[in-house]
mmCIF file with all atom_site columns, C-alpha atoms and ligand atoms in Angstrom:
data_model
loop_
_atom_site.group_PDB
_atom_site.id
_atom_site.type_symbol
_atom_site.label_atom_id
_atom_site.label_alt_id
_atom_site.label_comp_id
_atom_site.label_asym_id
_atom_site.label_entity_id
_atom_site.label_seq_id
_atom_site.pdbx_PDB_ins_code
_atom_site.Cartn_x
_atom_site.Cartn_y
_atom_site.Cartn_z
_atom_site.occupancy
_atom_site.B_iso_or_equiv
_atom_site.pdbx_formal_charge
_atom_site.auth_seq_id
_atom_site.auth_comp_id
_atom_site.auth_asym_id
_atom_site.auth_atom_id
_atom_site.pdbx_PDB_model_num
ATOM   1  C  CA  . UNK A 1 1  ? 106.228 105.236 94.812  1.00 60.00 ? 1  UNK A CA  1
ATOM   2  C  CA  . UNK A 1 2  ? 109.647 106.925 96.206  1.00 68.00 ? 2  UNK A CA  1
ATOM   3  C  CA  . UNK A 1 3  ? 112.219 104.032 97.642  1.00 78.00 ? 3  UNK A CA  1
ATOM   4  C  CA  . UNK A 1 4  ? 111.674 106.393 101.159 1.00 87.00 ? 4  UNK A CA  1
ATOM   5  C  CA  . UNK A 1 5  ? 108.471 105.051 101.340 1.00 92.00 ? 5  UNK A CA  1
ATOM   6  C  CA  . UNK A 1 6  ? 106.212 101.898 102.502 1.00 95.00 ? 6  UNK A CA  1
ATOM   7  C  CA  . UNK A 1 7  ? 102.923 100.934 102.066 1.00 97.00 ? 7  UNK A CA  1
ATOM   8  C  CA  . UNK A 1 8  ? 101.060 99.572  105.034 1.00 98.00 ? 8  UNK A CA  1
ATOM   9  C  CA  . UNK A 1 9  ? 97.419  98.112  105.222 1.00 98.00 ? 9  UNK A CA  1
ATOM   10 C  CA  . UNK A 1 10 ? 95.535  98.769  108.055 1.00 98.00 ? 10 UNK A CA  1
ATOM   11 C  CA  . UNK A 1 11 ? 91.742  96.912  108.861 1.00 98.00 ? 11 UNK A CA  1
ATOM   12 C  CA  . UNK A 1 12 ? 89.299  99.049  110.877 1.00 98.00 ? 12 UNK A CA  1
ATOM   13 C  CA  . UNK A 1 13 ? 88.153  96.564  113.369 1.00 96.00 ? 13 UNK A CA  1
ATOM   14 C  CA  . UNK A 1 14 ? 84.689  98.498  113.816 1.00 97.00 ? 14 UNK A CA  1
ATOM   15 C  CA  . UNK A 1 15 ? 83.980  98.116  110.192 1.00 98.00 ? 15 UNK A CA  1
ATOM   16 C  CA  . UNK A 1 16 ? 85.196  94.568  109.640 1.00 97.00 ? 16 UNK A CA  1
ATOM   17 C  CA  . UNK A 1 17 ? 81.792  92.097  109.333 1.00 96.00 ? 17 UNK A CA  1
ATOM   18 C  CA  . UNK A 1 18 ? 84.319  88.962  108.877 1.00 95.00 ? 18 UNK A CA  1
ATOM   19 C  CA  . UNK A 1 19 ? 83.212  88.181  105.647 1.00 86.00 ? 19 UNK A CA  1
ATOM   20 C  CA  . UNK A 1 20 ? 86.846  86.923  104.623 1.00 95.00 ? 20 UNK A CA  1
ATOM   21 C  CA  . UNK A 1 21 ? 87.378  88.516  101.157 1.00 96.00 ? 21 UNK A CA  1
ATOM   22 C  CA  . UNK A 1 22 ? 90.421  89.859  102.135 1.00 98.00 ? 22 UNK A CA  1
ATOM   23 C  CA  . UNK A 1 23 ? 91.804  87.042  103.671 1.00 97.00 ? 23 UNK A CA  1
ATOM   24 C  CA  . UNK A 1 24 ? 90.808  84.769  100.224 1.00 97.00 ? 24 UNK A CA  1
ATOM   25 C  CA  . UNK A 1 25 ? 92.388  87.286  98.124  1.00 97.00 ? 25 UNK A CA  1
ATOM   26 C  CA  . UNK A 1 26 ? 95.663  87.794  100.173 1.00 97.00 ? 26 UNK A CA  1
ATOM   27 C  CA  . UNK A 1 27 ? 96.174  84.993  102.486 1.00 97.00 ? 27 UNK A CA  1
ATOM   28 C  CA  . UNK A 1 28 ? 99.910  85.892  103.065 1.00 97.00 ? 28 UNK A CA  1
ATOM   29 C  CA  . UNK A 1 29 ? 98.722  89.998  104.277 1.00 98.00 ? 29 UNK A CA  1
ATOM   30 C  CA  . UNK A 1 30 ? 95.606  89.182  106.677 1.00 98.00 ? 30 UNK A CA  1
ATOM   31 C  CA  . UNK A 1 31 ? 94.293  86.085  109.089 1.00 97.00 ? 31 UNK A CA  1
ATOM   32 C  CA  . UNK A 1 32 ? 91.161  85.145  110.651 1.00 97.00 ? 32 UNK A CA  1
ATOM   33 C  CA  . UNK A 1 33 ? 90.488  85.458  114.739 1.00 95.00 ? 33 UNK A CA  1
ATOM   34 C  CA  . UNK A 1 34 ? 88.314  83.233  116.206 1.00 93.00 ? 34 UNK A CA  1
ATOM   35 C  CA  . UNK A 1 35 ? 85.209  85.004  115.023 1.00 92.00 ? 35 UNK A CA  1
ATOM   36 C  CA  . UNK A 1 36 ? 85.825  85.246  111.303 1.00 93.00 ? 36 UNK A CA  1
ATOM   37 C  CA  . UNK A 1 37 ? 87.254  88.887  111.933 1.00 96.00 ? 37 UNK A CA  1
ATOM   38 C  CA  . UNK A 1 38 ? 90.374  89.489  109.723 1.00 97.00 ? 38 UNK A CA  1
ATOM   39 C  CA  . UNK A 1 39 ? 93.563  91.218  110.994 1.00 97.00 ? 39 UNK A CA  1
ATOM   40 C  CA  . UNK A 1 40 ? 97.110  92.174  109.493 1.00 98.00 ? 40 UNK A CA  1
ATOM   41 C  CA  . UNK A 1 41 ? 99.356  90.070  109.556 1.00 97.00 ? 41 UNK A CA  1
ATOM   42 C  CA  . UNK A 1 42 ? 102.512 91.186  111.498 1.00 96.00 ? 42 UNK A CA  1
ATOM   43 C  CA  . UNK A 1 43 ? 103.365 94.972  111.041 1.00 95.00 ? 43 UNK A CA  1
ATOM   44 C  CA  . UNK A 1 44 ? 101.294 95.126  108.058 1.00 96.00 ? 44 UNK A CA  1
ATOM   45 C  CA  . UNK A 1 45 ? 103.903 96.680  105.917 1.00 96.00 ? 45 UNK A CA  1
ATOM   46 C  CA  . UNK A 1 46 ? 103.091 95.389  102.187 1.00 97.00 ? 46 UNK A CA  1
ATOM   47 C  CA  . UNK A 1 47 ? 105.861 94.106  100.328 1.00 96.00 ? 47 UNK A CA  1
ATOM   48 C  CA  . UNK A 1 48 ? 106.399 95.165  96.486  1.00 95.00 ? 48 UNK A CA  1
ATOM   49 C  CA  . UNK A 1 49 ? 105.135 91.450  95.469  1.00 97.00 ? 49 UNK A CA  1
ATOM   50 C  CA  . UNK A 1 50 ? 101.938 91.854  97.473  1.00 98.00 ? 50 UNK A CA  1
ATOM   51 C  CA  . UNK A 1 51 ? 100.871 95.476  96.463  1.00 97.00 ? 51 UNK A CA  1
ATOM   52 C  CA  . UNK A 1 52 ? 98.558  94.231  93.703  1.00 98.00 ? 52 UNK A CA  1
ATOM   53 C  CA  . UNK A 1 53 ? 96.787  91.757  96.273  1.00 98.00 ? 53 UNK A CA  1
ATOM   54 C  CA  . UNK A 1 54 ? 96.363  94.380  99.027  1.00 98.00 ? 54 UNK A CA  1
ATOM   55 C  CA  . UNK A 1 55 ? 94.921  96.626  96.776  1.00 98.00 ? 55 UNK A CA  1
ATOM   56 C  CA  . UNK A 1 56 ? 92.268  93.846  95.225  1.00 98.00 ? 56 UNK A CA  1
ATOM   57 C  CA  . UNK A 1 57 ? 91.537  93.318  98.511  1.00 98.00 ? 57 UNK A CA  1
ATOM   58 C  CA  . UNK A 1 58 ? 90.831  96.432  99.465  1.00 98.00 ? 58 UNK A CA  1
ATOM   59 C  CA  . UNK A 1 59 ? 88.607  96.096  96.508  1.00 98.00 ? 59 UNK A CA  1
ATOM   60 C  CA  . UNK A 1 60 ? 86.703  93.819  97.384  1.00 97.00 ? 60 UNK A CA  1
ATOM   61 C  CA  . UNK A 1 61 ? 86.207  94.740  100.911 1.00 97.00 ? 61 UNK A CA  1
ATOM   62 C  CA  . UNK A 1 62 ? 82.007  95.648  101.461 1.00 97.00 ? 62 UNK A CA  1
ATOM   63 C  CA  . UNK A 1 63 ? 82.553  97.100  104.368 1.00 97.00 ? 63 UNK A CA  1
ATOM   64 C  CA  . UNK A 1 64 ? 85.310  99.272  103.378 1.00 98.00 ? 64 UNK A CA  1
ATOM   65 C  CA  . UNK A 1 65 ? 87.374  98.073  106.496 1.00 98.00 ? 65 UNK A CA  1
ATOM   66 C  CA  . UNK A 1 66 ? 90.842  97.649  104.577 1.00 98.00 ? 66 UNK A CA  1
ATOM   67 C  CA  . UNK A 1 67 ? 92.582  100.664 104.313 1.00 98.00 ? 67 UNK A CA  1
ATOM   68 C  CA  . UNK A 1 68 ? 96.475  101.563 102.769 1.00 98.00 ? 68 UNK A CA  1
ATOM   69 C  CA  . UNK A 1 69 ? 98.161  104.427 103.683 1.00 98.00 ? 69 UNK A CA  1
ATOM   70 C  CA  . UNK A 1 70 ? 101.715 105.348 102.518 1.00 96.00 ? 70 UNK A CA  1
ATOM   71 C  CA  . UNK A 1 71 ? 104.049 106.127 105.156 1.00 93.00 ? 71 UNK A CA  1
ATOM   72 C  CA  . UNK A 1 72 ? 107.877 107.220 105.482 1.00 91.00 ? 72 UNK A CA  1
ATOM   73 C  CA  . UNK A 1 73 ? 110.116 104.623 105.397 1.00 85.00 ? 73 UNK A CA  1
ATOM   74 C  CA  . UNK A 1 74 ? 112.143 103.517 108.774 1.00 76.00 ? 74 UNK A CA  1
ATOM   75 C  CA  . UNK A 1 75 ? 115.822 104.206 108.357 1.00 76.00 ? 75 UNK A CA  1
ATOM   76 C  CA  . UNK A 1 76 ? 117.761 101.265 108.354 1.00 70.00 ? 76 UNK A CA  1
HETATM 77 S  S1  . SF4 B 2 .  ? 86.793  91.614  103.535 1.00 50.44 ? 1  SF4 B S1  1
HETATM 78 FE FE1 . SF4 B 2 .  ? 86.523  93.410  104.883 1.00 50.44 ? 1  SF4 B FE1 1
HETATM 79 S  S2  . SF4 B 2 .  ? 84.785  92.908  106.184 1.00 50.44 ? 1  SF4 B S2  1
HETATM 80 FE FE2 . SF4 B 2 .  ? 85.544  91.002  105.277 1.00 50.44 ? 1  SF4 B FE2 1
HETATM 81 S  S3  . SF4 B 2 .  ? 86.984  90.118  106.740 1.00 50.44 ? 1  SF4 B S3  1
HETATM 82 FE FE3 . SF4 B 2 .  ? 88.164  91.369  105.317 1.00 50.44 ? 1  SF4 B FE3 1
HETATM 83 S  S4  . SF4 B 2 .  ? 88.249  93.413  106.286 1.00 50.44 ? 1  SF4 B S4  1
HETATM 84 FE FE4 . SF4 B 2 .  ? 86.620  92.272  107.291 1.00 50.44 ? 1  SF4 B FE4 1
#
């Protein structure tokens, strides 16, 4: 991947049954709400260390809720 670009993971809420693979596989990218439903955590920008995670994750997702998509980097 070009240094002018991030990856971000994204969870489609309407998709998401709360089964909580993602969240077991990569605790530090996703949380839990009150129902079981996972969410990003923060912007949801994926760090270099946590690509491999997000994409097991994504993985292992039945639902197919957890999506990455590569976007332009901010400037700094
Ligand atoms: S694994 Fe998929 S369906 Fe389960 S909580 Fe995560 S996003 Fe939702």
């Amino acid at each position: 991947m070009s240094e002018n670009r991030v990856l971000i993971v994204k969870i489609d809420p309407e998709k998401c049954q709360g089964h909580a693979r993602c969240h077991a596989l990569a605790t530090e990218l996703f949380e839990l709400d009150e129902f079981g439903n996972a969410r990003v955590r923060g912007s949801g920008q994926i760090p270099p260390s946590l690509e491999d995670q997000a994409w097991i994750a994504r993985a292992n997702c039945p639902e197919l809720a957890v999506e990455i998509v590569e976007q332009a980097k901010a400037p700094d």
